Coordinates of C-alpha atoms in Angstrom, one line a residue:
Chain X
X1 CA 9.1 -68.7 -1.5
X2 CA 6.9 -69.7 1.3
X3 CA 8.4 -70.2 4.8
X4 CA 9.9 -73.6 5.3
X5 CA 7.2 -74.5 7.9
X6 CA 4.9 -75.2 4.9
X7 CA 7.3 -77.6 3.1
X8 CA 5.1 -80.5 4.2
X9 CA 2.0 -78.8 2.7
X10 CA 3.0 -77.9 -0.9
X11 CA -0.5 -76.9 -2.0
X12 CA -0.9 -74.5 0.9
X13 CA 2.7 -73.3 0.3
X14 CA 1.8 -72.5 -3.3
X15 CA -1.3 -70.5 -2.3
X16 CA 0.8 -68.6 0.1
X17 CA 3.4 -67.8 -2.6
X18 CA 0.5 -66.4 -4.7
X19 CA -0.7 -64.4 -1.7
X20 CA 2.7 -62.9 -1.3
X21 CA 2.8 -62.0 -5.0
X22 CA -0.6 -60.5 -4.8
X23 CA 0.4 -58.2 -1.9
X24 CA 3.5 -57.1 -3.8
X25 CA 1.4 -56.1 -6.7
X26 CA -1.1 -54.3 -4.5
X27 CA 1.6 -52.2 -2.7
X28 CA 1.9 -49.4 -5.1
X29 CA 3.5 -46.1 -4.0
X30 CA 6.0 -43.9 -5.6
X31 CA 8.4 -44.2 -2.7
X32 CA 10.5 -47.1 -3.8
X33 CA 12.4 -47.4 -0.5
X34 CA 9.3 -47.9 1.5
X35 CA 7.8 -50.1 -1.1
X36 CA 10.8 -52.3 -0.9
X37 CA 10.6 -52.6 2.9
X38 CA 7.0 -53.4 2.9
X39 CA 7.6 -56.1 0.3
X40 CA 10.4 -57.5 2.4
X41 CA 8.1 -57.6 5.4
X42 CA 5.4 -59.5 3.5
X43 CA 7.9 -62.0 2.2
X44 CA 9.8 -63.8 4.9
X45 CA 7.1 -64.4 7.5
X46 CA 5.3 -67.5 8.4
X47 CA 2.0 -66.1 7.1
X48 CA 0.0 -68.0 9.7
X49 CA -3.1 -65.8 9.3
X50 CA -3.5 -66.2 5.6
X51 CA -2.7 -69.9 6.1
X52 CA -5.4 -70.4 8.7
X53 CA -7.9 -68.5 6.5
X54 CA -7.0 -70.7 3.5
X55 CA -7.3 -73.9 5.6
X56 CA -10.6 -72.9 7.1
X57 CA -12.1 -72.1 3.7
X58 CA -12.4 -75.8 3.1
X59 CA -15.3 -76.6 5.5
X60 CA -18.4 -74.9 4.1
X61 CA -20.7 -75.8 1.3
X62 CA -18.8 -73.9 -1.4
X63 CA -15.2 -74.4 -2.6
X64 CA -13.9 -71.1 -4.0
X65 CA -11.1 -71.2 -6.6
X66 CA -7.8 -70.1 -5.3
X67 CA -7.9 -66.8 -7.3
X68 CA -11.0 -65.7 -5.3
X69 CA -9.3 -66.6 -2.0
X70 CA -6.0 -64.8 -2.5
X71 CA -7.2 -61.2 -2.0
X72 CA -8.7 -62.0 1.4
X73 CA -5.7 -64.1 2.4
X74 CA -3.5 -61.1 1.4
X75 CA -5.7 -58.7 3.4
X76 CA -5.1 -60.6 6.6
X77 CA -1.3 -60.6 6.2
X78 CA -1.4 -56.9 5.2
X79 CA -3.3 -56.1 8.4
X80 CA -0.9 -58.2 10.5
X81 CA 2.1 -56.4 9.0
X82 CA 0.5 -53.0 9.6
X83 CA 0.3 -53.9 13.3
X84 CA 3.9 -55.2 13.3
X85 CA 5.3 -51.9 11.8
X86 CA 3.4 -49.8 14.4
X87 CA 4.4 -52.2 17.2
X88 CA 8.1 -51.8 16.2
X89 CA 7.8 -48.0 16.3
X90 CA 6.2 -48.3 19.8
X91 CA 8.8 -50.7 21.2
X92 CA 11.5 -49.0 19.2
X93 CA 12.7 -52.4 18.0
X94 CA 15.7 -52.2 15.8
X95 CA 15.2 -55.5 13.9
X96 CA 12.3 -57.5 12.5
X97 CA 12.8 -60.7 10.6
X98 CA 16.5 -60.2 10.5
X99 CA 16.2 -56.8 8.8
X100 CA 16.4 -53.3 10.2
X101 CA 12.9 -52.0 11.0
X102 CA 11.3 -49.2 8.8
X103 CA 11.6 -46.6 11.6
X104 CA 15.2 -47.4 12.1
X105 CA 16.0 -47.0 8.5
X106 CA 13.6 -44.2 7.4
X107 CA 12.4 -42.6 10.6
X108 CA 9.3 -42.9 12.7
X109 CA 7.3 -40.7 10.3
X110 CA 7.5 -43.1 7.4
X111 CA 7.0 -46.2 9.6
X112 CA 3.8 -44.7 11.1
X113 CA 2.4 -43.7 7.7
X114 CA 3.5 -47.1 6.2
X115 CA 1.4 -48.8 8.9
X116 CA -1.5 -46.5 8.2
X117 CA -1.2 -47.1 4.5
X118 CA -1.4 -50.9 5.1
X119 CA -4.5 -50.5 7.3
X120 CA -6.2 -48.8 4.4
X121 CA -4.9 -51.4 1.9
X122 CA -6.5 -54.0 4.2
X123 CA -9.9 -52.5 3.7
X124 CA -9.3 -52.1 0.0
X125 CA -8.4 -55.7 -0.4
X126 CA -11.4 -56.8 1.7
X127 CA -13.7 -54.6 -0.4
X128 CA -12.5 -56.1 -3.7
X129 CA -14.5 -59.0 -2.7
X130 CA -17.5 -57.1 -1.5
X131 CA -19.8 -57.9 -4.4
X132 CA -19.9 -61.4 -3.1
X133 CA -20.4 -61.0 0.6
X134 CA -21.1 -58.0 2.8
X135 CA -20.7 -60.2 5.8
X136 CA -17.0 -60.2 5.1
X137 CA -16.8 -56.5 5.6
X138 CA -18.8 -56.7 8.9
X139 CA -16.4 -59.2 10.1
X140 CA -13.4 -57.4 8.8
X141 CA -14.4 -54.5 11.2
X142 CA -13.8 -56.8 14.1
X143 CA -10.1 -55.8 13.7
X144 CA -11.2 -52.8 15.8
X145 CA -11.1 -55.1 18.8
X146 CA -7.4 -55.5 18.2
X147 CA -6.9 -51.9 18.7
X148 CA -9.3 -51.7 21.7
X149 CA -7.3 -54.6 23.1
X150 CA -4.1 -52.6 22.7
X151 CA -5.6 -49.5 24.3
X152 CA -7.0 -51.4 27.2
X153 CA -3.5 -52.8 27.8
X154 CA -2.7 -49.4 29.3
X155 CA -4.8 -50.6 32.3
X156 CA -2.4 -53.5 32.9
X157 CA 0.9 -51.9 32.1
X158 CA 3.0 -51.2 35.3
X159 CA 0.0 -52.5 37.3
X160 CA 1.3 -55.0 39.8
X161 CA -2.3 -55.8 40.6
X162 CA -3.0 -57.1 37.0
X163 CA -4.9 -60.4 37.0
X164 CA -4.9 -63.4 34.8
X165 CA -8.4 -62.4 33.7
X166 CA -7.2 -58.9 32.6
X167 CA -4.3 -60.5 30.7
X168 CA -6.5 -63.0 28.9
X169 CA -9.0 -60.3 28.0
X170 CA -6.2 -58.2 26.6
X171 CA -4.5 -60.8 24.5
X172 CA -7.9 -61.9 23.3
X173 CA -8.1 -58.6 21.6
X174 CA -4.5 -58.1 20.8
X175 CA -3.6 -61.5 19.3
X176 CA -6.5 -63.9 19.3
X177 CA -8.8 -61.7 17.4
X178 CA -6.9 -61.7 14.2
X179 CA -6.6 -65.5 14.3
X180 CA -10.3 -65.7 15.0
X181 CA -11.1 -63.3 12.1
X182 CA -8.9 -65.3 9.7
X183 CA -10.7 -68.6 10.6
X184 CA -14.1 -67.0 10.5
X185 CA -13.5 -65.4 7.1
X186 CA -12.6 -68.9 5.8
X187 CA -15.9 -70.3 7.0
X188 CA -17.8 -67.3 5.6
X189 CA -16.4 -67.4 2.1
X190 CA -17.0 -71.2 1.9
X191 CA -20.7 -70.4 2.7
X192 CA -20.7 -72.1 6.1
X193 CA -23.7 -71.9 8.3
X194 CA -23.7 -69.9 11.5
X195 CA -22.8 -73.0 13.5
X196 CA -19.7 -73.6 11.4
X197 CA -18.7 -69.9 11.4
X198 CA -18.9 -69.8 15.2
X199 CA -17.0 -73.1 15.6
X200 CA -14.2 -71.8 13.3
X201 CA -14.2 -68.4 15.1
X202 CA -13.7 -70.2 18.4
X203 CA -10.9 -72.5 17.1
X204 CA -9.2 -69.4 15.7
X205 CA -9.5 -67.7 19.0
X206 CA -8.1 -70.6 21.0
X207 CA -5.2 -71.0 18.6
X208 CA -4.5 -67.3 18.9
X209 CA -4.6 -67.4 22.7
X210 CA -2.2 -70.4 22.8
X211 CA 0.1 -68.7 20.3
X212 CA 0.4 -65.6 22.4
X213 CA 1.0 -67.5 25.7
X214 CA 3.5 -69.8 23.9
X215 CA 5.2 -66.6 22.7
X216 CA 5.4 -65.4 26.3
X217 CA 6.8 -68.6 27.5
X218 CA 9.4 -68.8 24.7
X219 CA 10.5 -65.3 25.7
X220 CA 11.9 -66.9 28.9
X221 CA 13.8 -69.8 27.3
X222 CA 15.2 -68.9 23.9
X223 CA 14.9 -65.1 23.7
X224 CA 18.3 -65.0 21.9
X225 CA 17.0 -67.1 19.0
X226 CA 13.9 -65.1 18.2
X227 CA 15.7 -61.9 17.5
X228 CA 14.7 -59.6 20.3
X229 CA 16.4 -58.8 23.6
X230 CA 15.1 -60.6 26.6
X231 CA 12.2 -59.2 28.5
X232 CA 12.1 -55.9 26.7
X233 CA 8.4 -55.8 27.5
X234 CA 9.0 -56.2 31.3
X235 CA 11.0 -53.0 31.3
X236 CA 8.1 -51.2 29.6
X237 CA 5.7 -52.4 32.2
X238 CA 4.1 -55.0 29.9
X239 CA 3.8 -58.1 32.0
X240 CA 3.5 -61.4 30.3
X241 CA 1.4 -64.3 31.7
X242 CA 4.2 -66.0 33.8
X243 CA 4.8 -62.7 35.7
X244 CA 1.1 -62.0 36.1
X245 CA 0.5 -65.5 37.6
X246 CA 3.1 -64.7 40.1
X247 CA 1.7 -61.2 40.9
X248 CA -1.8 -62.7 41.2
X249 CA -0.5 -65.4 43.6
X250 CA 0.7 -62.5 45.7
X251 CA 4.3 -63.4 45.5
X252 CA 5.8 -60.7 47.6
X253 CA 9.4 -60.9 46.2
X254 CA 8.1 -60.5 42.7
X255 CA 5.7 -57.6 43.6
X256 CA 8.7 -55.9 45.3
X257 CA 11.0 -56.3 42.2
X258 CA 8.4 -55.2 39.7
X259 CA 7.2 -52.2 41.8
X260 CA 10.7 -50.6 41.3
X261 CA 10.8 -47.4 39.3
X262 CA 13.4 -48.6 36.9
X263 CA 14.3 -52.2 36.3
X264 CA 18.0 -53.2 36.0
X265 CA 19.2 -56.3 34.2
X266 CA 19.8 -57.7 37.7
X267 CA 16.1 -57.1 38.6
X268 CA 15.1 -58.7 35.3
X269 CA 17.1 -61.8 36.1
X270 CA 15.7 -61.9 39.7
X271 CA 12.1 -61.7 38.4
X272 CA 12.8 -64.5 35.9
X273 CA 14.2 -66.8 38.6
X274 CA 11.2 -66.1 40.9
X275 CA 8.8 -67.0 38.1
X276 CA 10.6 -70.2 37.1
X277 CA 11.4 -71.4 40.7
X278 CA 7.8 -71.0 41.9
X279 CA 6.3 -72.8 39.0
X280 CA 4.5 -69.8 37.4
X281 CA 6.2 -70.5 34.0
X282 CA 4.8 -74.1 34.2
X283 CA 1.4 -72.8 35.1
X284 CA 1.5 -70.6 32.0
X285 CA 2.5 -73.6 29.9
X286 CA -0.5 -75.5 31.3
X287 CA -2.9 -72.6 30.3
X288 CA -1.5 -72.7 26.8
X289 CA -2.1 -76.4 26.7
X290 CA -5.7 -76.0 27.8
X291 CA -6.3 -73.7 24.8
X292 CA -4.7 -76.0 22.3
X293 CA -6.6 -79.0 23.7
X294 CA -9.9 -77.2 23.3
X295 CA -8.9 -76.2 19.8
X296 CA -8.0 -79.8 18.8
X297 CA -11.3 -81.2 20.2
X298 CA -13.2 -78.6 18.2
X299 CA -11.2 -79.2 15.1
X300 CA -12.2 -82.9 15.5
X301 CA -15.8 -81.8 15.0
X302 CA -15.1 -80.1 11.6
X303 CA -15.9 -82.1 8.4
X304 CA -13.3 -84.8 7.9
X305 CA -10.8 -83.7 5.3
X306 CA -7.2 -83.2 4.5
X307 CA -7.3 -79.7 5.8
X308 CA -8.7 -80.9 9.1
X309 CA -5.6 -83.1 9.5
X310 CA -3.3 -80.2 8.6
X311 CA -4.9 -78.0 11.2
X312 CA -4.5 -80.7 13.9
X313 CA -0.9 -81.1 13.0
X314 CA -0.2 -77.4 13.0
X315 CA -1.8 -76.9 16.5
X316 CA 0.4 -79.8 17.8
X317 CA 3.5 -78.3 16.3
X318 CA 2.6 -75.0 18.0
X319 CA 2.3 -76.5 21.5
X320 CA 5.4 -78.8 21.0
X321 CA 7.5 -75.7 20.9
X322 CA 7.2 -75.4 24.7
X323 CA 7.4 -79.0 25.6
Chain M
X1 CA -21.1 -26.6 20.8
X2 CA -20.0 -26.1 17.3
X3 CA -17.0 -23.8 16.7
X4 CA -17.8 -20.1 16.5
X5 CA -17.0 -19.9 12.8
X6 CA -20.5 -21.6 12.2
X7 CA -22.4 -18.9 14.2
X8 CA -23.6 -17.4 11.0
X9 CA -24.9 -20.7 9.8
X10 CA -27.1 -22.1 12.6
X11 CA -28.6 -25.0 10.7
X12 CA -25.1 -26.3 9.8
X13 CA -23.9 -25.6 13.3
X14 CA -26.7 -27.8 14.7
X15 CA -25.8 -30.6 12.3
X16 CA -22.2 -30.4 13.3
X17 CA -23.2 -30.6 17.0
X18 CA -25.1 -33.8 16.2
X19 CA -22.0 -35.0 14.3
X20 CA -19.9 -34.5 17.5
X21 CA -22.5 -36.2 19.6
X22 CA -22.6 -39.2 17.2
X23 CA -18.8 -39.5 17.3
X24 CA -18.8 -39.4 21.1
X25 CA -21.3 -42.3 21.2
X26 CA -19.3 -44.3 18.6
X27 CA -16.0 -44.0 20.5
X28 CA -16.4 -46.9 22.9
X29 CA -13.4 -48.3 24.6
X30 CA -12.8 -49.4 28.3
X31 CA -9.8 -47.1 28.6
X32 CA -11.6 -44.0 29.9
X33 CA -8.6 -41.7 29.7
X34 CA -8.1 -42.3 26.0
X35 CA -11.8 -42.1 25.4
X36 CA -11.8 -38.7 27.0
X37 CA -8.9 -37.4 25.0
X38 CA -10.5 -38.6 21.7
X39 CA -13.7 -36.9 22.7
X40 CA -11.9 -33.7 23.4
X41 CA -10.2 -33.9 20.0
X42 CA -13.5 -34.3 18.3
X43 CA -15.2 -31.4 20.0
X44 CA -13.2 -28.2 19.8
X45 CA -12.3 -28.2 16.1
X46 CA -13.7 -26.4 13.1
X47 CA -15.0 -29.6 11.6
X48 CA -14.4 -28.3 8.1
X49 CA -14.6 -31.7 6.5
X50 CA -18.0 -32.7 7.9
X51 CA -19.2 -29.2 7.1
X52 CA -18.1 -29.4 3.5
X53 CA -19.7 -32.9 3.2
X54 CA -23.0 -31.6 4.6
X55 CA -23.0 -28.5 2.4
X56 CA -22.3 -30.5 -0.7
X57 CA -25.0 -33.0 0.1
X58 CA -27.5 -30.4 -1.1
X59 CA -26.8 -30.4 -4.8
X60 CA -28.0 -33.8 -6.1
X61 CA -31.5 -35.2 -6.9
X62 CA -32.1 -36.6 -3.4
X63 CA -32.2 -34.7 0.0
X64 CA -31.3 -37.1 2.7
X65 CA -32.6 -36.4 6.2
X66 CA -30.0 -35.2 8.7
X67 CA -30.0 -38.5 10.6
X68 CA -28.7 -40.3 7.5
X69 CA -26.0 -37.7 6.8
X70 CA -24.6 -37.7 10.3
X71 CA -22.7 -41.1 10.3
X72 CA -20.8 -40.1 7.1
X73 CA -20.1 -36.6 8.4
X74 CA -18.8 -38.2 11.6
X75 CA -16.6 -40.6 9.7
X76 CA -14.8 -37.8 7.9
X77 CA -13.9 -36.0 11.1
X78 CA -12.9 -39.3 12.7
X79 CA -10.5 -39.9 9.8
X80 CA -9.1 -36.4 10.1
X81 CA -8.5 -36.7 13.9
X82 CA -6.8 -40.1 13.3
X83 CA -4.3 -38.3 11.0
X84 CA -3.9 -35.5 13.5
X85 CA -3.0 -37.9 16.3
X86 CA -0.4 -39.7 14.2
X87 CA 1.0 -36.4 12.9
X88 CA 1.4 -35.2 16.5
X89 CA 3.4 -38.3 17.3
X90 CA 5.5 -37.8 14.3
X91 CA 6.3 -34.1 14.9
X92 CA 6.4 -34.7 18.7
X93 CA 4.0 -31.8 19.1
X94 CA 3.2 -31.1 22.7
X95 CA -0.1 -29.4 22.2
X96 CA -3.2 -29.6 20.0
X97 CA -6.2 -27.4 20.2
X98 CA -4.8 -25.9 23.5
X99 CA -4.6 -29.4 25.2
X100 CA -1.7 -31.6 25.7
X101 CA -1.5 -34.2 22.9
X102 CA -2.2 -37.9 23.6
X103 CA 1.4 -39.1 23.3
X104 CA 2.5 -36.3 25.7
X105 CA 0.0 -37.5 28.3
X106 CA -0.2 -41.2 27.8
X107 CA 2.8 -42.1 25.6
X108 CA 3.5 -42.8 22.0
X109 CA 2.1 -46.3 22.3
X110 CA -1.4 -45.2 23.1
X111 CA -1.4 -42.3 20.6
X112 CA -0.4 -44.6 17.8
X113 CA -3.1 -47.1 18.7
X114 CA -5.7 -44.5 19.3
X115 CA -5.0 -43.2 15.7
X116 CA -5.2 -46.8 14.4
X117 CA -8.5 -47.3 16.3
X118 CA -9.9 -44.2 14.7
X119 CA -8.9 -45.3 11.2
X120 CA -10.9 -48.5 11.8
X121 CA -13.8 -46.5 13.2
X122 CA -13.8 -44.5 10.0
X123 CA -14.4 -47.6 8.0
X124 CA -17.1 -48.8 10.5
X125 CA -19.0 -45.5 10.2
X126 CA -18.7 -45.6 6.4
X127 CA -20.0 -49.2 6.3
X128 CA -23.0 -48.4 8.5
X129 CA -24.3 -46.7 5.4
X130 CA -23.2 -49.4 2.9
X131 CA -26.7 -50.8 2.3
X132 CA -27.6 -47.7 0.5
X133 CA -24.5 -47.1 -1.6
X134 CA -21.4 -49.2 -2.3
X135 CA -19.9 -46.3 -4.2
X136 CA -19.3 -44.6 -0.9
X137 CA -17.0 -47.3 0.2
X138 CA -15.1 -47.2 -3.0
X139 CA -14.7 -43.5 -2.6
X140 CA -13.8 -43.9 1.1
X141 CA -10.8 -45.9 0.1
X142 CA -9.3 -42.9 -1.7
X143 CA -8.1 -42.0 1.8
X144 CA -5.3 -44.3 0.8
X145 CA -4.0 -41.4 -1.4
X146 CA -3.6 -39.4 1.8
X147 CA -1.1 -41.9 3.1
X148 CA 0.7 -42.4 -0.2
X149 CA 1.0 -38.6 -0.2
X150 CA 2.6 -38.6 3.2
X151 CA 5.0 -41.4 2.2
X152 CA 5.9 -39.6 -1.0
X153 CA 6.8 -36.6 1.0
X154 CA 10.0 -38.4 2.0
X155 CA 11.2 -37.6 -1.6
X156 CA 10.9 -33.9 -0.9
X157 CA 12.1 -33.7 2.7
X158 CA 15.7 -32.3 3.0
X159 CA 15.6 -32.0 -0.8
X160 CA 16.8 -28.6 -1.8
X161 CA 16.0 -29.6 -5.4
X162 CA 12.3 -30.0 -4.6
X163 CA 10.0 -28.3 -7.1
X164 CA 6.7 -26.7 -6.9
X165 CA 5.2 -29.5 -8.9
X166 CA 6.5 -32.0 -6.3
X167 CA 5.1 -29.9 -3.5
X168 CA 1.6 -29.6 -5.2
X169 CA 1.5 -33.3 -5.9
X170 CA 2.3 -34.1 -2.3
X171 CA -0.2 -31.6 -0.7
X172 CA -2.8 -32.9 -3.2
X173 CA -2.5 -36.3 -1.4
X174 CA -1.8 -35.0 2.1
X175 CA -4.5 -32.3 2.5
X176 CA -6.6 -31.8 -0.6
X177 CA -7.7 -35.5 -0.9
X178 CA -9.7 -35.4 2.3
X179 CA -11.5 -32.2 1.2
X180 CA -12.1 -33.7 -2.2
X181 CA -13.4 -36.9 -0.6
X182 CA -15.8 -34.9 1.7
X183 CA -17.3 -33.0 -1.2
X184 CA -17.5 -36.0 -3.4
X185 CA -19.3 -38.0 -0.7
X186 CA -21.9 -35.1 -0.4
X187 CA -22.6 -35.3 -4.1
X188 CA -22.8 -39.1 -4.0
X189 CA -25.2 -39.4 -1.1
X190 CA -27.5 -36.8 -2.7
X191 CA -27.6 -39.0 -5.8
X192 CA -25.8 -36.6 -8.0
X193 CA -24.8 -37.6 -11.6
X194 CA -21.1 -38.2 -12.5
X195 CA -20.8 -34.7 -13.7
X196 CA -21.9 -33.3 -10.4
X197 CA -19.7 -35.7 -8.5
X198 CA -16.6 -34.7 -10.5
X199 CA -17.3 -31.0 -10.1
X200 CA -17.7 -31.3 -6.4
X201 CA -14.6 -33.4 -6.2
X202 CA -12.7 -30.7 -8.1
X203 CA -14.0 -28.0 -5.8
X204 CA -13.1 -29.9 -2.7
X205 CA -9.6 -30.5 -4.1
X206 CA -9.1 -26.8 -4.9
X207 CA -10.3 -25.7 -1.5
X208 CA -8.0 -28.2 0.1
X209 CA -5.0 -27.0 -1.9
X210 CA -5.7 -23.4 -1.0
X211 CA -6.2 -24.4 2.6
X212 CA -2.8 -26.0 2.8
X213 CA -1.0 -23.2 1.1
X214 CA -2.7 -20.6 3.2
X215 CA -1.6 -22.6 6.3
X216 CA 1.9 -22.5 5.0
X217 CA 1.7 -18.7 4.4
X218 CA 0.2 -18.2 7.9
X219 CA 3.1 -20.1 9.4
X220 CA 5.2 -17.1 8.4
X221 CA 3.1 -14.3 9.8
X222 CA 1.2 -15.3 12.9
X223 CA 2.8 -18.6 14.0
X224 CA 2.4 -17.5 17.7
X225 CA -1.4 -17.4 17.3
X226 CA -2.0 -20.8 15.9
X227 CA -0.3 -22.7 18.8
X228 CA 2.8 -24.2 17.2
X229 CA 6.4 -22.9 17.2
X230 CA 7.5 -21.2 14.1
X231 CA 8.9 -23.2 11.2
X232 CA 9.2 -26.5 13.2
X233 CA 8.7 -28.1 9.8
X234 CA 11.7 -26.4 8.3
X235 CA 14.0 -27.9 10.8
X236 CA 12.6 -31.4 10.0
X237 CA 13.4 -30.7 6.3
X238 CA 9.7 -30.3 5.4
X239 CA 9.8 -27.3 3.1
X240 CA 6.6 -25.3 2.6
X241 CA 5.7 -23.6 -0.6
X242 CA 7.4 -20.2 0.0
X243 CA 10.7 -22.0 0.6
X244 CA 10.2 -24.3 -2.4
X245 CA 9.5 -21.3 -4.7
X246 CA 12.8 -19.8 -3.6
X247 CA 14.7 -23.1 -4.1
X248 CA 13.2 -23.6 -7.4
X249 CA 14.1 -20.0 -8.5
X250 CA 17.6 -21.0 -7.7
X251 CA 18.1 -18.5 -4.9
X252 CA 21.7 -19.3 -3.9
X253 CA 21.5 -17.7 -0.5
X254 CA 18.4 -19.8 0.4
X255 CA 19.9 -23.1 -1.0
X256 CA 23.0 -22.4 1.1
X257 CA 21.1 -21.9 4.3
X258 CA 18.8 -24.9 3.9
X259 CA 21.7 -27.2 2.8
X260 CA 23.2 -26.9 6.3
X261 CA 23.1 -30.0 8.4
X262 CA 21.4 -28.5 11.4
X263 CA 19.4 -25.3 11.3
X264 CA 19.8 -22.8 14.1
X265 CA 17.1 -20.2 15.0
X266 CA 19.4 -17.7 13.3
X267 CA 19.3 -19.7 10.0
X268 CA 15.6 -20.0 10.3
X269 CA 15.2 -16.2 10.6
X270 CA 17.7 -15.7 7.7
X271 CA 15.6 -18.1 5.5
X272 CA 12.5 -16.3 6.4
X273 CA 13.9 -12.9 5.4
X274 CA 15.1 -14.3 2.1
X275 CA 11.7 -15.7 1.3
X276 CA 9.9 -12.5 2.2
X277 CA 12.3 -10.1 0.6
X278 CA 12.4 -11.9 -2.7
X279 CA 8.7 -12.1 -3.0
X280 CA 8.4 -15.9 -2.7
X281 CA 5.8 -15.5 0.1
X282 CA 3.7 -13.3 -2.2
X283 CA 4.0 -15.8 -5.0
X284 CA 2.7 -18.5 -2.6
X285 CA -0.3 -16.2 -1.8
X286 CA -1.0 -15.8 -5.5
X287 CA -1.0 -19.5 -6.0
X288 CA -3.5 -19.9 -3.2
X289 CA -5.6 -17.2 -4.8
X290 CA -5.6 -19.1 -8.1
X291 CA -7.0 -22.2 -6.4
X292 CA -9.8 -20.2 -4.5
X293 CA -10.7 -18.4 -7.7
X294 CA -11.1 -21.6 -9.6
X295 CA -13.1 -23.0 -6.7
X296 CA -15.4 -20.0 -6.6
X297 CA -16.0 -20.1 -10.4
X298 CA -16.9 -23.9 -10.2
X299 CA -19.2 -23.2 -7.2
X300 CA -21.0 -20.7 -9.4
X301 CA -21.9 -23.6 -11.7
X302 CA -23.6 -25.6 -8.9
X303 CA -27.4 -25.4 -8.5
X304 CA -28.4 -22.1 -7.0
X305 CA -29.2 -22.5 -3.4
X306 CA -28.5 -21.3 0.1
X307 CA -25.6 -23.8 0.4
X308 CA -24.1 -22.5 -2.7
X309 CA -23.9 -19.0 -1.1
X310 CA -22.5 -20.4 2.1
X311 CA -19.8 -22.2 0.2
X312 CA -18.8 -19.1 -1.6
X313 CA -18.7 -17.2 1.6
X314 CA -16.5 -19.8 3.3
X315 CA -14.0 -19.9 0.4
X316 CA -13.8 -16.1 0.6
X317 CA -13.2 -16.2 4.3
X318 CA -10.5 -18.7 3.8
X319 CA -8.5 -16.6 1.4
X320 CA -9.2 -13.4 3.3
X321 CA -7.0 -14.7 6.1
X322 CA -3.8 -14.0 4.1
X323 CA -4.9 -10.6 2.6

């Protein structure tokens, strides 16, 4: 069953259930253990990316029937889960969605190949639709930017001279790209003109940027609730926006703490306090707000419809999490 | 410059040089360190897969100019290098082609993402050619079998009841598939009929099977020369064909050694001796021979040409390594 956040939108919830089913049928390997884990990973999540794709498929000239939308909706979730599996190997995260991660249960080897398998499945699902639209494939390839974003992050990691601009560029690839792609694909399959496609792409991008920054901010306040240890990233030299704002402001205390070779829990706490007390956390919230504001004002310009209202409500829910 | 194995075939060597150049231009990320490492990895190798693709592109009705062949040749090497990078992370191999591996130098994170990036680049290079032939994309997706093969391997690892059949199925996905794909793509771009495509696919498959078994056999004799420690795989529970033949024959000594929880160097040596003394190594050689024999007899049935002769010579060279 679709995640409870979709309760208010039963039609969308139903489409997302079909998407999950479609993925489960598409995942087809002899190895039943790994099949089971992939199916679990593609069941419990919020499925935001397919949801945005489905919502944005409402604004062009053509209304595709659900059955034609599902393979593409599925492909976006498959791509997302591929990146999650690899991210979990990289961060050595023990849990994901309240379940042990694949590498924890069946080793790094199977987790890496399972991710690779899903990358390929992504392209397969995309290409099932190819007869109708080669533009979709061209856009699908923009997922490359996600990986370029991840590789460019090396330039920020453990870099106390990282700037907000560097950070925004990096999350633009790492997170916003897939939201942007989901929205753009919706516009493309509904036969939207270039104007509409660009607008949807922009909205998706802004939602993705806000989403990542909000995630960074939530990491400070309720890390216990979202199932990963606090500030794991910090110890790995991955600085989230609140820290970067402090570093960029030239906060000497913060620079001193983060310049240490190995961070203790004490250092972690100290850095957190500096970031909160000096208002860097609030600054990050404001930046998130500026993205959701722009997204909402662009959503206003979309054709008036039920889906337009749903999109607005979703963006508001998103930003309300850090009120 | 192309690897010295191509000295005897200057035209092919030239095309492979162009392929390398093409890859270097296609790899385009801000992160210069990773760019450099990817370029190194796509320079020194034998480039067997692009070579087979180029050779097989000679047998259909249409002769494409080199410039149209290069992107596809490049895509096959890019895919191969993507799998190498991930394999090195999985095996924690310190060196590849006499250079430190990416994960050794820049961490697991960057190595995993670099592999993912190359998987995407593979699809991008494939799709640059799409206007001419959608069949190519459909075939390109058969790379999924490579990953299914890797995931199925879990069923063999640490399994002293593994059979030759299980092993052959597994390497059929893991290694032979990419050779088969390379050959098939050659036949497809040269506008070969289905008969020719199937024949080329079969030849590629047999060459790939032989290639993997020969690699297994060489692991016994001259492991020092090919740059990896002896029988690393054995300790990870990955049994190569000579061991599996022994296990399947019910050799109790071998079953006893391999059933131990942790293998010492002493156990490794003991297992090796059992395999050599009981003729399992020779049996593996014979199986490799049967694949190259079939490949050669199928190559005979291809249109008579220079490339046909080159292919025969290459297959003979391959099997001569374990004479």
